[in-house]
PDB file of C-alpha atoms in Angstrom:
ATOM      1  CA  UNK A   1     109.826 103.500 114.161  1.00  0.00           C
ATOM      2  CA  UNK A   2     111.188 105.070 110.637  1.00  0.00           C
ATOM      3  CA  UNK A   3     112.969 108.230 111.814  1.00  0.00           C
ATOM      4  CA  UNK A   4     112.849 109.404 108.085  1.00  0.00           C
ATOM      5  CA  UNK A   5     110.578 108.127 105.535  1.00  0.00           C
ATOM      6  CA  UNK A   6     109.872 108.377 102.053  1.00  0.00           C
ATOM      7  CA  UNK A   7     107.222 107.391  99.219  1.00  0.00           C
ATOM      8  CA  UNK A   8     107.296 105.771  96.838  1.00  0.00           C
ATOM      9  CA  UNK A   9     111.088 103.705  97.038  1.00  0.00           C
ATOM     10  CA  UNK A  10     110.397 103.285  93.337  1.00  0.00           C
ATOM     11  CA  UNK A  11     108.929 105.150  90.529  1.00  0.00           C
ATOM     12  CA  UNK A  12     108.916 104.717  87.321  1.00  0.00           C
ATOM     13  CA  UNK A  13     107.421 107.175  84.590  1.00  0.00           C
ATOM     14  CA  UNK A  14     107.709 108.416  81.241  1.00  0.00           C
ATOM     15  CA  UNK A  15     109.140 111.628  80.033  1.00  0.00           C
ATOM     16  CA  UNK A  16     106.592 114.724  80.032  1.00  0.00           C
ATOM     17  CA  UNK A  17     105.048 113.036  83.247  1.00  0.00           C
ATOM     18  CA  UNK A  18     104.334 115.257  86.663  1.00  0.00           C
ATOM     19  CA  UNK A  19     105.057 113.170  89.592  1.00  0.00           C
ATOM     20  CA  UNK A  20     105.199 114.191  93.754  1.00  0.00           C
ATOM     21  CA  UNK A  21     107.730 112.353  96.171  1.00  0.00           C
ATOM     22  CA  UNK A  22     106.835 112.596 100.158  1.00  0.00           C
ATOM     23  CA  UNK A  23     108.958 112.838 102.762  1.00  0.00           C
ATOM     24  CA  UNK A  24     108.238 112.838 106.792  1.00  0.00           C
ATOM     25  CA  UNK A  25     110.328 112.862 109.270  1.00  0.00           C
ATOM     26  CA  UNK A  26     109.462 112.026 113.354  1.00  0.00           C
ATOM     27  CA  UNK A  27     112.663 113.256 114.949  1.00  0.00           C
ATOM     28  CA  UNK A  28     111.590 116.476 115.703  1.00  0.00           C
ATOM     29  CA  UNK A  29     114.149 118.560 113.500  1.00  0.00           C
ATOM     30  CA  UNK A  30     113.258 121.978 112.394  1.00  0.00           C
ATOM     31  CA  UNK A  31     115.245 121.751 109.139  1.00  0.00           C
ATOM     32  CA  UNK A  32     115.005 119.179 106.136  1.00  0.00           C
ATOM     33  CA  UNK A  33     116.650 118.630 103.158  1.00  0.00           C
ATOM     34  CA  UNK A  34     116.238 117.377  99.202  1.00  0.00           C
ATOM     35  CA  UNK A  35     119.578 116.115  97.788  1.00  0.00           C
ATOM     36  CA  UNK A  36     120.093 114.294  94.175  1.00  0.00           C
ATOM     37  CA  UNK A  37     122.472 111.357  93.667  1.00  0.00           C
ATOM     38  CA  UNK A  38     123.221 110.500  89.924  1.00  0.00           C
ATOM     39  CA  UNK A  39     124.340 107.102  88.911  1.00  0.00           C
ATOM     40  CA  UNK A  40     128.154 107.603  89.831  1.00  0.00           C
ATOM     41  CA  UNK A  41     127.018 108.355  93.948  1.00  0.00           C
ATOM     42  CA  UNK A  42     127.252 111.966  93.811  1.00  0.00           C
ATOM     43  CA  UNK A  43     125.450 113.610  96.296  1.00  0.00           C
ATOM     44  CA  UNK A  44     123.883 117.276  94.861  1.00  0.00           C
ATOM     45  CA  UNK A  45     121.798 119.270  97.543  1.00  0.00           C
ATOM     46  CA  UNK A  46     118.905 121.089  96.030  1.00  0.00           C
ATOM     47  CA  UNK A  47     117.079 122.425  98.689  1.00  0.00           C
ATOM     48  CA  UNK A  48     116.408 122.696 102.151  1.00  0.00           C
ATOM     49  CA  UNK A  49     113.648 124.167 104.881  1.00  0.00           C
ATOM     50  CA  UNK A  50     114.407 125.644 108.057  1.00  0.00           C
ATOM     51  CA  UNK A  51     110.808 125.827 110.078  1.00  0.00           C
ATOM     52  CA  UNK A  52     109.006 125.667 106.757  1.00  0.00           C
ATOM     53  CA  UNK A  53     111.047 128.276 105.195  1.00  0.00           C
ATOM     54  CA  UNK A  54     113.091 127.772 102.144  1.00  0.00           C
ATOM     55  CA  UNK A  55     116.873 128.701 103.044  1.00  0.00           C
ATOM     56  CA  UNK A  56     118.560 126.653 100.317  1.00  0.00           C
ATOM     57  CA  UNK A  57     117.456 126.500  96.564  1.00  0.00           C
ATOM     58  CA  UNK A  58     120.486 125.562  94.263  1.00  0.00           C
ATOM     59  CA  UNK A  59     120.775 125.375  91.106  1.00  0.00           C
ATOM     60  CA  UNK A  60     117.861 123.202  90.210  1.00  0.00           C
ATOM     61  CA  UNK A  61     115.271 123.738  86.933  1.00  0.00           C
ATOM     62  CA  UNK A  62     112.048 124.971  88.196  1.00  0.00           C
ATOM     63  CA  UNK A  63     110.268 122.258  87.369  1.00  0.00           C
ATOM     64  CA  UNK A  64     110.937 120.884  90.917  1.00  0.00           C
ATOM     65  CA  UNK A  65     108.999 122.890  93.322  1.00  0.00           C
ATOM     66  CA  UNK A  66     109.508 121.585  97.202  1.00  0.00           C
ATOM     67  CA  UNK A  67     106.580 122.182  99.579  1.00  0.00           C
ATOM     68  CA  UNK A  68     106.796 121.999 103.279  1.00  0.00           C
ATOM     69  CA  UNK A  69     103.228 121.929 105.087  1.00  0.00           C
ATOM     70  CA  UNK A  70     104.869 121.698 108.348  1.00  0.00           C
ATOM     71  CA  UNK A  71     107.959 121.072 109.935  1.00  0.00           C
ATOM     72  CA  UNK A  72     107.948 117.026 109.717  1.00  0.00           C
ATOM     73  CA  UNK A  73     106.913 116.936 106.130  1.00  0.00           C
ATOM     74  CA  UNK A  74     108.880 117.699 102.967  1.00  0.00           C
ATOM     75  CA  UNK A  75     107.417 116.741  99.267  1.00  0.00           C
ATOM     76  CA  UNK A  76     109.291 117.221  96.439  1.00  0.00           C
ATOM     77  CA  UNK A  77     106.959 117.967  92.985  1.00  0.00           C
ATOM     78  CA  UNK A  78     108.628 117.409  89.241  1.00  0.00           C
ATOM     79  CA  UNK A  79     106.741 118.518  86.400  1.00  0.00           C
ATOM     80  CA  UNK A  80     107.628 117.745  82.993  1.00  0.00           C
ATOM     81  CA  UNK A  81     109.804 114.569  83.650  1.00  0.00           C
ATOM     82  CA  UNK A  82     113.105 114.470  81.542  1.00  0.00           C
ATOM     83  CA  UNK A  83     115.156 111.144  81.254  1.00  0.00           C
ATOM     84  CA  UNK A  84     117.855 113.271  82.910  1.00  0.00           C
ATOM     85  CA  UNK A  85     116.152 113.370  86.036  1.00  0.00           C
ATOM     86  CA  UNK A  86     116.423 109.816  86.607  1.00  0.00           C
ATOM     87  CA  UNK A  87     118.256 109.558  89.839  1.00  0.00           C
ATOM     88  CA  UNK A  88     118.047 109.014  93.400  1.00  0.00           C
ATOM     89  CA  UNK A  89     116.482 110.958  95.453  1.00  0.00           C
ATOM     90  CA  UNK A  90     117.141 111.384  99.235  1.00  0.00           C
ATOM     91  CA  UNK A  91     115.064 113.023 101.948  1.00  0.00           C
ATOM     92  CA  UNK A  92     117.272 114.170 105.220  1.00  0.00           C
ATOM     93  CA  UNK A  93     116.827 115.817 108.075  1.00  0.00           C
ATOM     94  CA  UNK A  94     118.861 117.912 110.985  1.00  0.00           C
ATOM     95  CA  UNK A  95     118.322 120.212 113.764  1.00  0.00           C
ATOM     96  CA  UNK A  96     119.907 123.448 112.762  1.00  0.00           C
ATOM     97  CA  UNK A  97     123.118 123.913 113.370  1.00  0.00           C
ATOM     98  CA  UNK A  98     126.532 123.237 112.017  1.00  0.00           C
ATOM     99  CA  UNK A  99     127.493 119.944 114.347  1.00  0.00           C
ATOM    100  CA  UNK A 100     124.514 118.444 113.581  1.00  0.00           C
ATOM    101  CA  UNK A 101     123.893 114.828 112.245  1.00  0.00           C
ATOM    102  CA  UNK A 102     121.769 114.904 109.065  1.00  0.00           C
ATOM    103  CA  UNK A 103     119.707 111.943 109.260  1.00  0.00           C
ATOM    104  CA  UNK A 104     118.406 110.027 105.638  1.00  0.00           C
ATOM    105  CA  UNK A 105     115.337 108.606 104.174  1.00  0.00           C
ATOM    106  CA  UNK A 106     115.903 105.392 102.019  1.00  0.00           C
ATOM    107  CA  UNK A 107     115.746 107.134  99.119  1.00  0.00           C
ATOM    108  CA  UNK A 108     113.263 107.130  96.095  1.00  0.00           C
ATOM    109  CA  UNK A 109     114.649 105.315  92.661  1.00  0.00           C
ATOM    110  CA  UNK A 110     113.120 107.415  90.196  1.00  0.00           C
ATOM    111  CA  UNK A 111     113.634 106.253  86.538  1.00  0.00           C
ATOM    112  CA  UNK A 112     112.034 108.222  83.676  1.00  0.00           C
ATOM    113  CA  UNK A 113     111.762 106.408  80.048  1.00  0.00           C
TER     114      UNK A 113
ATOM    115  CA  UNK B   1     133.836 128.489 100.162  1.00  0.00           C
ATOM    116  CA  UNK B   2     134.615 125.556 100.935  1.00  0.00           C
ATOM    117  CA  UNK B   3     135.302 121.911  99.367  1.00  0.00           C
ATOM    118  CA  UNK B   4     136.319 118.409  99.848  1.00  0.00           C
ATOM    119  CA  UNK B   5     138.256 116.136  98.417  1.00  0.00           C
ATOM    120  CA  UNK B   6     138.284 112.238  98.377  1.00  0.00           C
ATOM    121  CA  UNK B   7     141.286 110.782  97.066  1.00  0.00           C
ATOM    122  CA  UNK B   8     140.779 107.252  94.808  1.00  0.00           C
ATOM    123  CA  UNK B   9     137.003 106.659  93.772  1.00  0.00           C
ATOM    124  CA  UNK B  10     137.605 103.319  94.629  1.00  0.00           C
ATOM    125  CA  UNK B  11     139.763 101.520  96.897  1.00  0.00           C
ATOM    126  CA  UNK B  12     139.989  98.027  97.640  1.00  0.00           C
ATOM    127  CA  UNK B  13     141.507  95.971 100.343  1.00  0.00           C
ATOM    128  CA  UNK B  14     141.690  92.134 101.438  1.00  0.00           C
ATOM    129  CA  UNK B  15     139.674  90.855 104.501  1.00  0.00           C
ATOM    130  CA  UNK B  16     141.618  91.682 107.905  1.00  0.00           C
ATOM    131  CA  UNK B  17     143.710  94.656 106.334  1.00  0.00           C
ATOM    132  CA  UNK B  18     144.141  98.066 107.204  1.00  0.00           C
ATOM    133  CA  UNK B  19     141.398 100.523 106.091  1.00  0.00           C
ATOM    134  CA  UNK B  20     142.605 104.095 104.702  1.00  0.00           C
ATOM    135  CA  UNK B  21     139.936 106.505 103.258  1.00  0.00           C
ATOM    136  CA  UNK B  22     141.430 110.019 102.593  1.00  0.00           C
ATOM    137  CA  UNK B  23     139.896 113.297 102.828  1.00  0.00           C
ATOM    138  CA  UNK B  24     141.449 116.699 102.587  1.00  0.00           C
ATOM    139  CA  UNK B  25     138.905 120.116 102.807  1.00  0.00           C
ATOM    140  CA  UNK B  26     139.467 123.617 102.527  1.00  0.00           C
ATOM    141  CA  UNK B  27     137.949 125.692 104.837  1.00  0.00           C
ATOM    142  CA  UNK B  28     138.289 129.653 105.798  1.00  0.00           C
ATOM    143  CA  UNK B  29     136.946 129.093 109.354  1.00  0.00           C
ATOM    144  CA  UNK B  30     137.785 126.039 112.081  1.00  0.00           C
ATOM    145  CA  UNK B  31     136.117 123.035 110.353  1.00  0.00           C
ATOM    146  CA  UNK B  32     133.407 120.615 111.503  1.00  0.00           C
ATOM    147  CA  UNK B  33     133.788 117.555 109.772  1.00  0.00           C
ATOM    148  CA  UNK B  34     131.998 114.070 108.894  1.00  0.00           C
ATOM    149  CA  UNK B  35     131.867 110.755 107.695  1.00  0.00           C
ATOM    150  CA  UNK B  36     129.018 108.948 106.596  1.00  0.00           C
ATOM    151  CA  UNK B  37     128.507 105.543 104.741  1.00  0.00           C
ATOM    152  CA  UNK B  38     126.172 104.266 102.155  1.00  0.00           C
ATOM    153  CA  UNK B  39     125.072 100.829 101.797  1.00  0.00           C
ATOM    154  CA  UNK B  40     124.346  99.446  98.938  1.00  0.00           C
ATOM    155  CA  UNK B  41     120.466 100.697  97.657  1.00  0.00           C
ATOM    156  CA  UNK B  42     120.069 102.537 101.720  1.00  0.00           C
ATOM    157  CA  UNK B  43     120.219 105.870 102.705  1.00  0.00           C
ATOM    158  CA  UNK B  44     123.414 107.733 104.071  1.00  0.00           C
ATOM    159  CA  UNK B  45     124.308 106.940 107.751  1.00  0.00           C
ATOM    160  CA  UNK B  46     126.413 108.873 110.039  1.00  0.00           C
ATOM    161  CA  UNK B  47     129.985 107.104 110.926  1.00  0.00           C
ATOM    162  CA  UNK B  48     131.771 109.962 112.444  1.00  0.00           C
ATOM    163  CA  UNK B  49     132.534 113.459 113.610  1.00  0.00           C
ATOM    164  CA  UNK B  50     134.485 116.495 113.765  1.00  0.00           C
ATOM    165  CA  UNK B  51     133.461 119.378 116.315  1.00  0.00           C
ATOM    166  CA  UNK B  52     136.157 120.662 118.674  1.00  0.00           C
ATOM    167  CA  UNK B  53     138.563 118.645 121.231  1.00  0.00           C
ATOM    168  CA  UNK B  54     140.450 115.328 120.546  1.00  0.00           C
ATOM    169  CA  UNK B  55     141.367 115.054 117.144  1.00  0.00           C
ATOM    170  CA  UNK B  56     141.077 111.790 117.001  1.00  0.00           C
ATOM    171  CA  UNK B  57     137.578 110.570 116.944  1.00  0.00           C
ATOM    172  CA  UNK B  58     136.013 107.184 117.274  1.00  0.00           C
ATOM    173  CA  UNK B  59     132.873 106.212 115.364  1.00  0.00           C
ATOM    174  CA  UNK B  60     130.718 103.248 114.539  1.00  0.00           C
ATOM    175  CA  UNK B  61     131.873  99.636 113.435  1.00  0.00           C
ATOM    176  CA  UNK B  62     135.208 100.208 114.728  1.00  0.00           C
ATOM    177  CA  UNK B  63     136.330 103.564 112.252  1.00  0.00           C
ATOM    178  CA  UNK B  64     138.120 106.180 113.487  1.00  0.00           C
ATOM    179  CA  UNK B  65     139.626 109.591 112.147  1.00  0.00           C
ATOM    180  CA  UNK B  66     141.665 111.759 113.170  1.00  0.00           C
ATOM    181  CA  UNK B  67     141.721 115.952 112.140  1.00  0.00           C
ATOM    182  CA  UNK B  68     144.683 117.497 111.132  1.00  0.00           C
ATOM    183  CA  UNK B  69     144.698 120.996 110.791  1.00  0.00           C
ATOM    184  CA  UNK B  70     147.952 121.338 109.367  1.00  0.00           C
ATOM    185  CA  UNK B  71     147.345 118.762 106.764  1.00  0.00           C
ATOM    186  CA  UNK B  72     143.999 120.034 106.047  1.00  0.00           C
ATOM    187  CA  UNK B  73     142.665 116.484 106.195  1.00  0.00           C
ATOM    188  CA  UNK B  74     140.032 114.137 107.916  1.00  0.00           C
ATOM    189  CA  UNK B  75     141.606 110.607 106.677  1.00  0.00           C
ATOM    190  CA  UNK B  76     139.084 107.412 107.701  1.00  0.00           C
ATOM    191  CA  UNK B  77     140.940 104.158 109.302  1.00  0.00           C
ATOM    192  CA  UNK B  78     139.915 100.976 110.828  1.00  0.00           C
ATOM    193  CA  UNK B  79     142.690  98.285 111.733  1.00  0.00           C
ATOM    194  CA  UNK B  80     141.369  95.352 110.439  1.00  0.00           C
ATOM    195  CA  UNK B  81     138.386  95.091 107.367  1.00  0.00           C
ATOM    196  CA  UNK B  82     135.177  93.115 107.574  1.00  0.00           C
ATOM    197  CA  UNK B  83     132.754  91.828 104.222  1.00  0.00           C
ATOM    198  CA  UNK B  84     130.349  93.953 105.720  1.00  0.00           C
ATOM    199  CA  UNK B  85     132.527  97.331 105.311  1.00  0.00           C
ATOM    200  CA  UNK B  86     131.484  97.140 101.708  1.00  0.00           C
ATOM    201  CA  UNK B  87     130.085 100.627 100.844  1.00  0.00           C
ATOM    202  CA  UNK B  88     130.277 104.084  99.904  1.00  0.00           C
ATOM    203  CA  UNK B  89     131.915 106.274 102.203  1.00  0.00           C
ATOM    204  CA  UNK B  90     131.483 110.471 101.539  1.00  0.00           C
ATOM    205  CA  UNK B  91     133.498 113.113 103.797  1.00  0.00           C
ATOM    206  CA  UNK B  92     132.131 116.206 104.378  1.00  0.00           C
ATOM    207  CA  UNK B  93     132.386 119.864 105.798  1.00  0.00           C
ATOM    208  CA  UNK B  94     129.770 122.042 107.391  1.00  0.00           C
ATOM    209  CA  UNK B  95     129.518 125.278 105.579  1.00  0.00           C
ATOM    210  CA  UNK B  96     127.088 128.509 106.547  1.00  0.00           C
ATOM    211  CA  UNK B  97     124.683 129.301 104.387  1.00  0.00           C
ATOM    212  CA  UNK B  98     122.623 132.251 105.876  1.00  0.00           C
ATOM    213  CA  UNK B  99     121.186 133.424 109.379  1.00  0.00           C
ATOM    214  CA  UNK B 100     122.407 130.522 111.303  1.00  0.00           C
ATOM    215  CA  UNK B 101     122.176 127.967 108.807  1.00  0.00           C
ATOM    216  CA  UNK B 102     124.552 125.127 107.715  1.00  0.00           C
ATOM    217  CA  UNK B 103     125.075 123.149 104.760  1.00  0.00           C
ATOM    218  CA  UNK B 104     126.835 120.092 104.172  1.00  0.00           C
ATOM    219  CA  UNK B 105     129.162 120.277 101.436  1.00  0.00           C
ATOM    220  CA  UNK B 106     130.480 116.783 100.311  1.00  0.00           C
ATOM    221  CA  UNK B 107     133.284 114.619  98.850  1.00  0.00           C
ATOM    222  CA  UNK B 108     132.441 112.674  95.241  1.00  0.00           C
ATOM    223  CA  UNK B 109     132.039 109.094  97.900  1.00  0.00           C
ATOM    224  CA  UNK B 110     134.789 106.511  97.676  1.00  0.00           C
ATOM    225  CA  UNK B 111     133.795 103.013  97.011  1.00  0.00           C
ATOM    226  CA  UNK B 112     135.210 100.438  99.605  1.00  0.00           C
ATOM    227  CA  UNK B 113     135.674  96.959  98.103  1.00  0.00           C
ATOM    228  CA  UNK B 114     136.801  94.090 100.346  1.00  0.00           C
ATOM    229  CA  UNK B 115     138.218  90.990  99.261  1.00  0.00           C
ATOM    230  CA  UNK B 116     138.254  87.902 100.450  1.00  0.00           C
TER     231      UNK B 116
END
């Protein structure tokens, strides 16, 4: 079983595009994360639900807008695709709590032309 | 607030040598610390960590690290290197956020090459 999964592993778009990752997680954790990694492997958190509550929103252009429907999902919307979003994106997920293990998705290649 | 540091972007060792990641934090408040690897095109994957007790803590595929408080630092070791070590290893520090909430705050990764 795939403690943390997400869709698609690849997408590939063109600029001005609106397109949704999904995440789900089965571990039972109450809190889930969204992080960015650019092309030289840095990691950049952008958000991140505690029981379907939004407790971290960095820095991040409102054209992403997270939605949790429940405590095991996590989708991540962009609208208005810019090349400069092309990235990495990783799902995660923890209980809450400072010792805990945050555990990954596979990650979704997106690539905007 | 709090940061980490990962000394060398990349490091790269022979087959069957010594392994030595660094990682030195600042923190206002007794850390909790990790290391996690990334293999190439997969997710991130807990190695290690940091809570309280032994400072010297034992993790997956024969890594260990130990925590030095007065050195501020979280360095990764493992005796002897294997092909399969070949990945990107990130430290990082837990960090409060709000009402009982935590945050990972993490190193820029250091690439581990092995050579033959």
């Amino acid at each position: 079983d795939t403690a943390v999964s997400q869709t698609p592993k690849y997408l590939v778009t063109q600029m001005g595009n609106d397109k949704s990752i999904k995440c789900e997680q089965n571990l039972g954790h109450d809190t889930m994360y969204w992080y960015k990694q650019d092309s030289k492997k840095f990691l950049k958190i952008m958000f991140s639900y505690n029981n379907k509550e939004l407790i971290i929103n960095e820095t991040v252009p409102n054209r992403f807008s997270p939605k949790s429907p429940d405590k095991a999902h996590l989708n991540l919307h962009i609208n208005s695709l810019e090349l400069g979003d092309s990235a990495v994106y990783f799902c995660a997920s923890s209980q809450r709590g400072n010792t805990d293990t945050q555990y990954f998705g596979p990650g979704t290649r997106l690539t905007v032309l | 607030a709090q940061s980490v540091t990962q000394l060398g972007s990349h490091v790269s060792v022979s087959e069957g040598a010594l392994v030595l990641l660094r990682c030195n934090y600042s923190s206002s408040v007794p850390p909790y610390l990790f290391w996690y690897v990334q293999y190439p095109n997969q997710g991130l994957q807990l190695l290690l960590k940091y809570t309280t007790g032994a400072t010297l803590v034992k993790g997956i595929n024969g890594f260990e690290a130990e925590f030095k408080k007065s050195e501020t630092s979280f360095h990764l070791t493992k005796p002897s290197a294997h092909m399969s070590d070949a990945a990107e290893y990130f430290c990082a520090v837990s960090d409060a956020v709000m009402d009982s909430n935590y945050q990972l705050i993490w190193g820029a990764g250091t690439k581990l090459i092995i050579k033959p």
